[in-house]
Coordinates of C-alpha atoms and ligand atoms in Angstrom, one line a residue:
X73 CA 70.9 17.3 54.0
X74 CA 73.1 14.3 53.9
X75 CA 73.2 11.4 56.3
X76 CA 74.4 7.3 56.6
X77 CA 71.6 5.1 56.2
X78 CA 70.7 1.5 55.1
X79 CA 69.0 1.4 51.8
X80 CA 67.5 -2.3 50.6
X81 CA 65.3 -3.0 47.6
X82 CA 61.8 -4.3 48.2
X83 CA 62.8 -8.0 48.6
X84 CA 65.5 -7.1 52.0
X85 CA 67.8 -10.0 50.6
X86 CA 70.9 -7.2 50.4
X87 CA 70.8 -4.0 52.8
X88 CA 73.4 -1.5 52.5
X89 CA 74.9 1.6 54.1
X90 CA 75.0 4.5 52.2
X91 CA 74.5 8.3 52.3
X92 CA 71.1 9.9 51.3
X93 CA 71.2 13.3 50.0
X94 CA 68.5 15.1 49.3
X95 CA 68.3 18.5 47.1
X96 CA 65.7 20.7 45.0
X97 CA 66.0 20.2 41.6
X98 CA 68.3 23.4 40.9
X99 CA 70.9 21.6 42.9
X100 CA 70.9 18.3 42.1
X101 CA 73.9 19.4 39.6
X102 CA 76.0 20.4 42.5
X103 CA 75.3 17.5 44.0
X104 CA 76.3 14.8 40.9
X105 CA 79.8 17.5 40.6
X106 CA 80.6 16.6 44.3
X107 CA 79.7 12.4 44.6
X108 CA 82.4 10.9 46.3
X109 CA 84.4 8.2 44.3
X110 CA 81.3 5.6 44.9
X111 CA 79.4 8.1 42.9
X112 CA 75.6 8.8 43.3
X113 CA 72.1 6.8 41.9
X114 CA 68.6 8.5 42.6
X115 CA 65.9 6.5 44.3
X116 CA 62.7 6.9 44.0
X117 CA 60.2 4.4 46.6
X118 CA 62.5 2.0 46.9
X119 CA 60.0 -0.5 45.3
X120 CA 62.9 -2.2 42.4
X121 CA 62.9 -5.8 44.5
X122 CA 67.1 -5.6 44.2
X123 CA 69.8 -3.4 44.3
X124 CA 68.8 -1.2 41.6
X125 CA 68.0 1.8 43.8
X126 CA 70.9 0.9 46.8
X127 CA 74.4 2.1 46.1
X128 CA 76.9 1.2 48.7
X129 CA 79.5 3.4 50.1
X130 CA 78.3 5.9 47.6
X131 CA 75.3 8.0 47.8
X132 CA 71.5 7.9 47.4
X133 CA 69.4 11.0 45.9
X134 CA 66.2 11.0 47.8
X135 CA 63.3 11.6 45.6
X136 CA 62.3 15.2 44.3
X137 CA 58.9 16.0 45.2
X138 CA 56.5 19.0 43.8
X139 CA 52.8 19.3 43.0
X140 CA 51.5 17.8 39.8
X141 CA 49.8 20.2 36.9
X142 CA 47.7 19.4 34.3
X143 CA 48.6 21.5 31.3
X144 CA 45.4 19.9 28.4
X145 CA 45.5 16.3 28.5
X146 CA 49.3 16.4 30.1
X147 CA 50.0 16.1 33.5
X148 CA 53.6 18.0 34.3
X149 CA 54.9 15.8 37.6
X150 CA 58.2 16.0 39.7
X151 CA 59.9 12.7 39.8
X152 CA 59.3 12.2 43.1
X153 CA 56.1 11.8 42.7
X154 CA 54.0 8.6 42.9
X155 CA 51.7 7.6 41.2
X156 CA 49.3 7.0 44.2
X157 CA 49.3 10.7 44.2
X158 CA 49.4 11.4 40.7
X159 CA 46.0 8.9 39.9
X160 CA 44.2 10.8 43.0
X161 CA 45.3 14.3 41.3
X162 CA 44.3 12.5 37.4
X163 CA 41.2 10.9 38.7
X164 CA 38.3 13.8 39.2
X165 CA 39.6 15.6 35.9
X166 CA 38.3 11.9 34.4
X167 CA 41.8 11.2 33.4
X168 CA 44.0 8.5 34.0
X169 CA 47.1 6.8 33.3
X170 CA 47.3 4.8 30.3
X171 CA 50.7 2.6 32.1
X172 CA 50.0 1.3 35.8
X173 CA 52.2 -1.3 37.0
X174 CA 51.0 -3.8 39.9
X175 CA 51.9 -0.7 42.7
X176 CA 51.1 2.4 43.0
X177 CA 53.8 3.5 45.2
X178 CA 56.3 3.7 42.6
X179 CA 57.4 7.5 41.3
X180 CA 57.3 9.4 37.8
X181 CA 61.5 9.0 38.1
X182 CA 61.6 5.4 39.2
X183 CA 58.8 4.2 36.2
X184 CA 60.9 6.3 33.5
X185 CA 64.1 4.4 34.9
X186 CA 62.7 0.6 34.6
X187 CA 60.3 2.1 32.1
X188 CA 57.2 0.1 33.4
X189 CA 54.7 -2.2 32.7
X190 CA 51.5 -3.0 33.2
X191 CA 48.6 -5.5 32.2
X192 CA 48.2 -3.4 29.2
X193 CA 51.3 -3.6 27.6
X194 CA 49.9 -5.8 24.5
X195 CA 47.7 -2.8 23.6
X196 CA 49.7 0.6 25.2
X197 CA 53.4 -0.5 25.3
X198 CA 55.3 0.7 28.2
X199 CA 55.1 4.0 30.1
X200 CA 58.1 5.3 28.6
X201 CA 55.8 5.4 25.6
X202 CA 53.3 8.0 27.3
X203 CA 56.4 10.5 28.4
X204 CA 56.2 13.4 26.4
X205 CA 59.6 14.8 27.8
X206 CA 61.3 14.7 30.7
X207 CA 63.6 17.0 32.3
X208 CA 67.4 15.3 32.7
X209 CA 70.5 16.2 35.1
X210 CA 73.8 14.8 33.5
X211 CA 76.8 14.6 35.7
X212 CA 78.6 17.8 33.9
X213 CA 75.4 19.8 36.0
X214 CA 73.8 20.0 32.8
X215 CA 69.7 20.0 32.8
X216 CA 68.2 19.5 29.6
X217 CA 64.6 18.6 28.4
X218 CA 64.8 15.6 26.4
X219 CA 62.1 14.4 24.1
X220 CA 62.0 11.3 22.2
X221 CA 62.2 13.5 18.4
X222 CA 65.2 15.7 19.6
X223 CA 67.6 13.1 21.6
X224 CA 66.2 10.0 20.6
X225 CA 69.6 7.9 22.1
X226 CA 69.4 9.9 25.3
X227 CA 65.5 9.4 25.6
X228 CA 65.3 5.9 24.9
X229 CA 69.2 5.4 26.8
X230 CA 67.1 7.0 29.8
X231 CA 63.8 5.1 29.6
X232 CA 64.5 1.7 30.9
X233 CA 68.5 2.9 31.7
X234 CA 68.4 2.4 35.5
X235 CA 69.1 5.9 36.8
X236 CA 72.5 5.6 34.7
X237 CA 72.3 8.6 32.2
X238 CA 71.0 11.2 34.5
X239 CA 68.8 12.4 37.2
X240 CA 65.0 13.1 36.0
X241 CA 64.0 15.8 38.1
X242 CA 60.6 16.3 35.9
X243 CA 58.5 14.6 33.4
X244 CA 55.1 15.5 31.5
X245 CA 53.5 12.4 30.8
X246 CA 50.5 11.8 28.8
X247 CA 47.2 11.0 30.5
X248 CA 43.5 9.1 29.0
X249 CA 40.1 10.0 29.7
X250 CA 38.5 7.8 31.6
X251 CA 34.6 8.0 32.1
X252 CA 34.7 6.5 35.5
X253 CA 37.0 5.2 38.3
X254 CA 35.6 1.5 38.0
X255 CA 36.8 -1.3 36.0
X256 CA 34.7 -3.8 34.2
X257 CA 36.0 -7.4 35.0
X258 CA 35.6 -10.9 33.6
X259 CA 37.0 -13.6 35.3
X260 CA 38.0 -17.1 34.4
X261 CA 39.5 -20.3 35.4
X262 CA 41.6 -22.1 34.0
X263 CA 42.7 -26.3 35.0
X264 CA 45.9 -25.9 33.3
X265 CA 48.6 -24.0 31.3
X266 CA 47.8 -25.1 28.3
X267 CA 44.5 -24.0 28.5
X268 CA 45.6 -20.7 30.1
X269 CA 47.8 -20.1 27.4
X270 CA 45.4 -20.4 24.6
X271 CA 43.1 -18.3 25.8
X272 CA 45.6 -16.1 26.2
X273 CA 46.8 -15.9 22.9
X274 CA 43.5 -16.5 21.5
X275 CA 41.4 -13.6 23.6
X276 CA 44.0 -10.7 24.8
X277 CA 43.7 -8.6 21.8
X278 CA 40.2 -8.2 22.6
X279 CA 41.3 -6.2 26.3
X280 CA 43.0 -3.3 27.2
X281 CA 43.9 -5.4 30.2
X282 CA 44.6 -9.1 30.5
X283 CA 46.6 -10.8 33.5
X284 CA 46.4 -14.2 35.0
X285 CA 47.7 -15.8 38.4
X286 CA 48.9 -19.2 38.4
X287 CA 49.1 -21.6 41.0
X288 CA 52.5 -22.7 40.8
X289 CA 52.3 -25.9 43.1
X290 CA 49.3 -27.4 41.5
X291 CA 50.2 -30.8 40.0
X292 CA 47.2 -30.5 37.1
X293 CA 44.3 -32.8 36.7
X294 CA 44.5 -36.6 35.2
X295 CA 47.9 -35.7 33.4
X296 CA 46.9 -31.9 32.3
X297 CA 50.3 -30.5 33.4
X298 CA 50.9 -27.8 36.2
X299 CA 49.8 -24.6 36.5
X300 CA 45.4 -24.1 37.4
X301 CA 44.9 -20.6 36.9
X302 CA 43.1 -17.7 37.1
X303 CA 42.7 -15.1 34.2
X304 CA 41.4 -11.5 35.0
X305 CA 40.4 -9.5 31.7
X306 CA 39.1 -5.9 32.4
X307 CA 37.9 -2.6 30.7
X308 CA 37.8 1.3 32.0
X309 CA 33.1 1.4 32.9
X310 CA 31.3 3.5 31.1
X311 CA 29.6 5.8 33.2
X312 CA 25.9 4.0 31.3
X313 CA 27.5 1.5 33.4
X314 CA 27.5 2.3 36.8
X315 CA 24.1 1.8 39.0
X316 CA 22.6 3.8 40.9
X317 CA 24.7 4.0 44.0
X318 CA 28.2 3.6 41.9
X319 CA 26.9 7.0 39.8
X320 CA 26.7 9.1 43.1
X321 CA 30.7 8.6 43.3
X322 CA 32.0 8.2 39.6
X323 CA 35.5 9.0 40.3
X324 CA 36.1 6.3 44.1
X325 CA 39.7 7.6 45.3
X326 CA 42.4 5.1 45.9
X327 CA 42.9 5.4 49.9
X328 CA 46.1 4.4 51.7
X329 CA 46.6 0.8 53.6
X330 CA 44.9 -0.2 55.8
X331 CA 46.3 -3.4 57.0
X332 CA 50.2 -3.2 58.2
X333 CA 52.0 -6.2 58.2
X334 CA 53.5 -7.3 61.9
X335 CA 57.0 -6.2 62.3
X336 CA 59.6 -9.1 63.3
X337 CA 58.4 -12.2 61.1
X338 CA 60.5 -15.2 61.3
X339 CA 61.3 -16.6 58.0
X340 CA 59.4 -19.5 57.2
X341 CA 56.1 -18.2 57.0
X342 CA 55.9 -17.7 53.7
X343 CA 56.3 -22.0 52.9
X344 CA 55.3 -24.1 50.5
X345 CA 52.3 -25.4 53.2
X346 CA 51.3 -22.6 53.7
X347 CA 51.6 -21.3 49.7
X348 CA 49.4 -24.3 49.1
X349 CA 46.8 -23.7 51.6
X350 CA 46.5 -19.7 49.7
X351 CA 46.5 -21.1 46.4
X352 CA 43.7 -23.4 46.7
X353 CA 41.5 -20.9 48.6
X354 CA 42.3 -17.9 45.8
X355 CA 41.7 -20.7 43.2
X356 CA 38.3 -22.1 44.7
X357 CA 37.2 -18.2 45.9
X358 CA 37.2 -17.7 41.7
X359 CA 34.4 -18.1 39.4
X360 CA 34.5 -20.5 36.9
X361 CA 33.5 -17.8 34.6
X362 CA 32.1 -14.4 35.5
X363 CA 31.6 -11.4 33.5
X364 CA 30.3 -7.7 34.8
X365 CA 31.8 -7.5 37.8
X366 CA 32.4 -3.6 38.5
X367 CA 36.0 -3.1 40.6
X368 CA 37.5 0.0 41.5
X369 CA 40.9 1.5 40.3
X370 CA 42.5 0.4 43.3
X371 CA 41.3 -3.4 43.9
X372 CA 41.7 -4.0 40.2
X373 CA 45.4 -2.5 39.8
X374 CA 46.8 -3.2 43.1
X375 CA 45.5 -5.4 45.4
X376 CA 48.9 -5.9 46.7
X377 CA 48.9 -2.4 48.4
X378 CA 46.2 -2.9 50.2
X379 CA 48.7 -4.6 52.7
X380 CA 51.5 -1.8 53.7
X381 CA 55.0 -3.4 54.0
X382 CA 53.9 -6.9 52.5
X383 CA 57.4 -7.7 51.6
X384 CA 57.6 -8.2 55.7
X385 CA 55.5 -11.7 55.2
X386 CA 59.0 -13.1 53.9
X387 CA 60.8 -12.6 57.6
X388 CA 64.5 -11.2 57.4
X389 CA 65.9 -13.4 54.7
X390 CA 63.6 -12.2 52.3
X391 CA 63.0 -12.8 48.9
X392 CA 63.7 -12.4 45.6
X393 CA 61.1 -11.7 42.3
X394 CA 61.9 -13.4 39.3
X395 CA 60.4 -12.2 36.1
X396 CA 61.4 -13.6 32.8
X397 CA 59.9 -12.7 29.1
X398 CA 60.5 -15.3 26.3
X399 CA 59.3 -14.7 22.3
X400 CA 56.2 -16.6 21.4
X401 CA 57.5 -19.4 20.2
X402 CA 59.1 -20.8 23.4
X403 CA 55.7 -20.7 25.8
X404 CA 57.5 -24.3 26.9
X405 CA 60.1 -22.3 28.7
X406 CA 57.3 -20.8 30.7
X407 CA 55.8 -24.1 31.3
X408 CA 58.8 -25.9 32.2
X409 CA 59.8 -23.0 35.0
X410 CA 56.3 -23.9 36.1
X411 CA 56.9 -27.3 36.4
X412 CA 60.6 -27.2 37.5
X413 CA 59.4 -24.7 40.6
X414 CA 56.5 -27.3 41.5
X415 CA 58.6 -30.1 41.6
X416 CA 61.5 -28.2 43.9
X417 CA 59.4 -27.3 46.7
X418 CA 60.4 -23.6 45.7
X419 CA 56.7 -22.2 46.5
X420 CA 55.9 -18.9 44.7
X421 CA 53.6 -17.2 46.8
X422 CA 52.6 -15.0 43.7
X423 CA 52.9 -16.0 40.0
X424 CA 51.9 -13.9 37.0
X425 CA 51.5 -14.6 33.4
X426 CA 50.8 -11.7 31.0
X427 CA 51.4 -11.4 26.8
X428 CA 53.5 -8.9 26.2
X429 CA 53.1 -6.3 23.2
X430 CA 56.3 -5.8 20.7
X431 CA 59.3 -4.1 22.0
X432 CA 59.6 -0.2 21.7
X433 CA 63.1 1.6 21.6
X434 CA 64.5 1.6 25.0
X435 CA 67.9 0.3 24.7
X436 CA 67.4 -1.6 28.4
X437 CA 64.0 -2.0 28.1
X438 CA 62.2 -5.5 29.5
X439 CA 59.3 -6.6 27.3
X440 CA 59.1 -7.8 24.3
X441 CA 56.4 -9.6 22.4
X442 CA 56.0 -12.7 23.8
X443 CA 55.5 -14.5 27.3
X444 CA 56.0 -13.0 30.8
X445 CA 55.9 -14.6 34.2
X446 CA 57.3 -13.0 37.1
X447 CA 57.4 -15.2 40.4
X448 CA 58.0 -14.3 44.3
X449 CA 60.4 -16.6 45.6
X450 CA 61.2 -16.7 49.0
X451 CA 65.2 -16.9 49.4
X452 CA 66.0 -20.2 50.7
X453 CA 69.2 -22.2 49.9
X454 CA 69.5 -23.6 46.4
X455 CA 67.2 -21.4 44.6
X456 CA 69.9 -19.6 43.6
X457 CA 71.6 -22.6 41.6
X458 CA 67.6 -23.1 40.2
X459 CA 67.1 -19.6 39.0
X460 CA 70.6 -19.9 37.5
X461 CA 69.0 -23.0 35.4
X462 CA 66.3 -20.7 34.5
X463 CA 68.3 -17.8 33.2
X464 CA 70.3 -20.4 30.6
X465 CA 66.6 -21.6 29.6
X466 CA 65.8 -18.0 29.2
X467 CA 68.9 -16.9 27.1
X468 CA 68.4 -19.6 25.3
X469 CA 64.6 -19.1 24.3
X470 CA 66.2 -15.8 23.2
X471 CA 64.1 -13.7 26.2
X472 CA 65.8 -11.7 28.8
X473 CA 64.8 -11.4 32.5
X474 CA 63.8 -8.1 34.1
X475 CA 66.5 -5.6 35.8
X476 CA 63.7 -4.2 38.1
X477 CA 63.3 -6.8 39.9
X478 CA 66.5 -8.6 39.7
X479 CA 69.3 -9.2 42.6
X480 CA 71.3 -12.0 41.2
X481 CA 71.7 -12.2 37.3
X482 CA 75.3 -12.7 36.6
X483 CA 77.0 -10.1 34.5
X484 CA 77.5 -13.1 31.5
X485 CA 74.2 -13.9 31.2
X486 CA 73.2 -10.6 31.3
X487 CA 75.0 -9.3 28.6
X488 CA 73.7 -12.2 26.2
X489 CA 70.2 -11.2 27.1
X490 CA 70.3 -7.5 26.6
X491 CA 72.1 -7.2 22.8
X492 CA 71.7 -3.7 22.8
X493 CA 74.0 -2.9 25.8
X494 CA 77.0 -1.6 24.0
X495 CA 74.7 0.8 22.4
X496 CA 73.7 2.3 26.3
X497 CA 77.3 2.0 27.2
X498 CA 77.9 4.4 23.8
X499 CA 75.4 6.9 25.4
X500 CA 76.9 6.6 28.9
X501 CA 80.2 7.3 27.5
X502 CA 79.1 10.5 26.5
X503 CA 77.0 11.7 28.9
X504 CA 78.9 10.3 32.2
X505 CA 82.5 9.1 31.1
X506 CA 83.5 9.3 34.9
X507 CA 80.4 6.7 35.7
X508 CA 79.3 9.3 38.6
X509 CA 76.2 7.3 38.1
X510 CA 76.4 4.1 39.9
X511 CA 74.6 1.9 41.8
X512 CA 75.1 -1.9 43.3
X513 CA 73.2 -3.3 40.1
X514 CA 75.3 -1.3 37.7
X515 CA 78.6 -3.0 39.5
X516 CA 77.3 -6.4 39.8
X517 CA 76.4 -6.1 36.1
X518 CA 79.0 -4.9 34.5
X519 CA 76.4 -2.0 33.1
Ligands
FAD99 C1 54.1 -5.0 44.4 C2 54.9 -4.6 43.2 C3 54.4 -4.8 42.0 C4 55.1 -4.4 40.9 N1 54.5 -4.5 39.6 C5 55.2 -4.1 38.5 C6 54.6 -4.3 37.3 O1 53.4 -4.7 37.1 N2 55.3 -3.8 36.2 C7 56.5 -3.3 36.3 O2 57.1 -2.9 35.3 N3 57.1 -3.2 37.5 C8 56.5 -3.6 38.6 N4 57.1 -3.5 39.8 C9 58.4 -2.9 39.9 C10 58.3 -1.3 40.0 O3 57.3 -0.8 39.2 C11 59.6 -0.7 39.6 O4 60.7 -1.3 40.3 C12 59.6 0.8 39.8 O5 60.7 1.3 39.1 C13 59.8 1.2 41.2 O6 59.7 2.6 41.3 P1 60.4 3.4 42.5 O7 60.0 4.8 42.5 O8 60.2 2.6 43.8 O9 61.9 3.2 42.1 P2 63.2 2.7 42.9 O10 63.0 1.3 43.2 O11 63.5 3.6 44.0 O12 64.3 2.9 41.8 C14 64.2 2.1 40.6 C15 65.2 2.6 39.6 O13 64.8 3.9 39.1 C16 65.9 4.8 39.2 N5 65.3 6.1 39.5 C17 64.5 6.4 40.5 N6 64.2 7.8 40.5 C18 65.0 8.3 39.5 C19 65.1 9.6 39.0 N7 64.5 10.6 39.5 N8 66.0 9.8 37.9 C20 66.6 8.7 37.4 N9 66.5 7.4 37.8 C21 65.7 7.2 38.9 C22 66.7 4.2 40.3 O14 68.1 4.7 40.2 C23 66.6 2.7 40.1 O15 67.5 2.3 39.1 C24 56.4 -3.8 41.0 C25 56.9 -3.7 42.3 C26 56.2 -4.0 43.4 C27 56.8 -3.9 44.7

């Protein structure tokens, strides 16, 4: 099947025309032999906020779906799958996933390609860590099985490469037992940064998960600096955990939406009014300190998807993430983005802090030890010219910024933040010397 459509990332700032193609896995070589000269990028659920997973004039691979298999503590998955559907086929064998990022609705193939993370990456890495193998189309129509110990440059070229080496048609991922589906949550608040920050660095090696929210618009008390905050710490129950009620149902399923958002927004909803107004009642709804608290999979992971279609809230301009890491050592560029967004007006709806673990192999990968805040910025004019402030702080602090999420990075900037990119060029030289692969990120970058 092939037909024109409009593809846009999860932000709607750039929608395209393109052709999606669909195909079982046997043909997807056929299909990377015939691409037009625009060539071909796979998408997965569309949910990369940019133009990651948009290529066009060219063509779009829809994703490849198939039924999951657990073969001992590995779960065999088409990359089409998402994870929604793989945690509800993990979850009553008591396993889990030991990488979740902040959705479920992403796939296997889309998580290999941006190699996630989640808020356990300071204790599990990313999920490119967990992949056994997975199962790679190469433009010559080649499929090969590629595991980190036999094709180490292809493996860690394809975790975090951006669709750019190959399609993955199949991966078998490693899984954790999990005694139940419910989390075990301590909260606290923070009145600024600083604060934040120490406890942070202080207390996250102590939990599998950390994460904290910060309110972005919030001046500080009496001089304290920006930045009041929230900090959510968590830990997989034990089933000695659960009451009475909770025991009955171990293993809660995580169900689909159940809110939509209205269709036909304006822009303008999201502002910095009304950004304010959220903040102080998610700050005030938040204990001061609260330990205990039992939360499912679901509310703990994701609250975002209990909305569908969120990204809607912006109104037709849209809006762009913005999620930088920075080493250790430079925590001020963090602060300072803080405070340079309070005093625009730019209002970040959501803001996230998290402390990354070290760096693993991928030659694109994101983290790296060190600070990471990612931002939703509605697109309004001159917040280009800020962000562009933010990538030199960022280059500078020696950090990068992440390609999942990104529309906008300049090509320069890009290459000074990402110092093994002539290594993944090496790899793509071999694998796809034609650049079948291609996508509107991969032009805009240079990649
Ligand atoms: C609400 C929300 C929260 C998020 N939270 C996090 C987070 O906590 N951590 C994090 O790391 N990310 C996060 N993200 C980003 C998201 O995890 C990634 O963008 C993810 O890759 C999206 O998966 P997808 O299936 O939608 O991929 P798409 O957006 O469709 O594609 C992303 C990339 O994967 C490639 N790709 C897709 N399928 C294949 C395939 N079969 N073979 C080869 N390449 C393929 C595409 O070419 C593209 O380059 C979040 C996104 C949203 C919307």
């Amino acid at each position: 099947m092939s037909e024109r459509r409009q593809f846009q990332g999860w932000g709607r700032t750039a929608p395209v025309m393109a052709t999606a193609v669909t195909g079982t896995a046997g043909e997807v070589g056929d299909l990377l032999r015939s691409a037009g000269p625009r060539g071909l990028i796979a998408r997965g659920l569309g949910r990369s906020y940019g133009d990651a997973a948009q290529n066009s004039g060219g063509e779009v691979l829809l994703p490849i779906e198939g039924q999951p298999r657990l073969v001992g503590d590995r779960v065999v998955a088409a990359a089409g799958t998402s994870l929604h559907d793989l945690i509800r086929f993990l979850l009553p064998h008591g396993r889990f996933l030991p990488v979740t990022p902040g959705t479920r609705y992403v796939s296997v193939g889309g998580a290999i390609a941006c190699d996630v993370h989640g808020k356990s990456h300071h204790v599990t890495g990313t999920f490119g860590a967990h992949v056994d193998s997975f199962d790679l189309v190469t433009p010559d129509g080649t499929t090969r099985t590629v595991t980190a110990e036999g094709e180490p440059e292809l493996f860690w070229a394809t975790v975090g490469g951006m669709g750019l080496t190959g399609v993955v048609t199949s991966a078998t991922l490693r899984t954790i037992a999990v005694e139940s589906g419910w989390v075990d949550v301590t909260t606290d608040r923070f009145e600024d940064l600083h604060s934040l920050m120490a406890a942070m660095r202080e207390g996250d090696d102590a939990w599998t998960y950390s994460v904290a929210w910060v309110d972005t618009l919030s001046r500080g008390r009496s001089g304290a600096g920006p930045g009041r905050s929230v900090l959510t710490r968590g830990e997989h129950a034990a089933r000695a955990a659960l009451d009475a009620r909770r025991s009955g149902t171990p293993y809660p399923l995580p169900g689909d939406p159940r809110l939509g958002a209205p269709r036909g927004l304006p822009s303008g909803l999201v502002s910095p009014l009304s950004v304010r107004a959220f903040n102080e009642l998610w700050f005030r709804k938040a204990p001061r300190h609260r330990s205990g608290e039992l939360q499912t999979l679901a509310t703990f992971f994701h609250p975002l998807d209990g909305v569908a279609d969120w990204n809607r809230l912006y109104g037709p301009a849209g809006f762009v993430q913005y999620q930088l890491v920075v080493p250790d050592e430079a925590g001020d560029v963090v602060r300072d983005a803080v405070a340079t967004l309070a005093a625009s007006g730019h209002a970040s709806f959501l803001a996230v802090l998290k402390r990354f673990g070290p760096a693993n192999a991928g030659l694109l990968s994101f983290p790296m030890a060190g600070w990471t805040l990612a931002l939703d910025l509605p697109a309004r004019p001159g917040l280009g010219r800020l962000l562009d402030r933010l990538d030199d702080a960022v280059v500078e602090a020696g950090g990068r910024i992440y390609l999942a999420k990104d529309s906008r990075l300049r090509a320069d900037r890009f290459a000074a933040m990402y110092p093994r990119r002539e290594e993944f060029a090496r790899v793509r030289d071999r694998v796809d010397p034609g650049r079948v692969l291609s996508s509107d990120l991969a032009r805009r970058l240079d990649l």
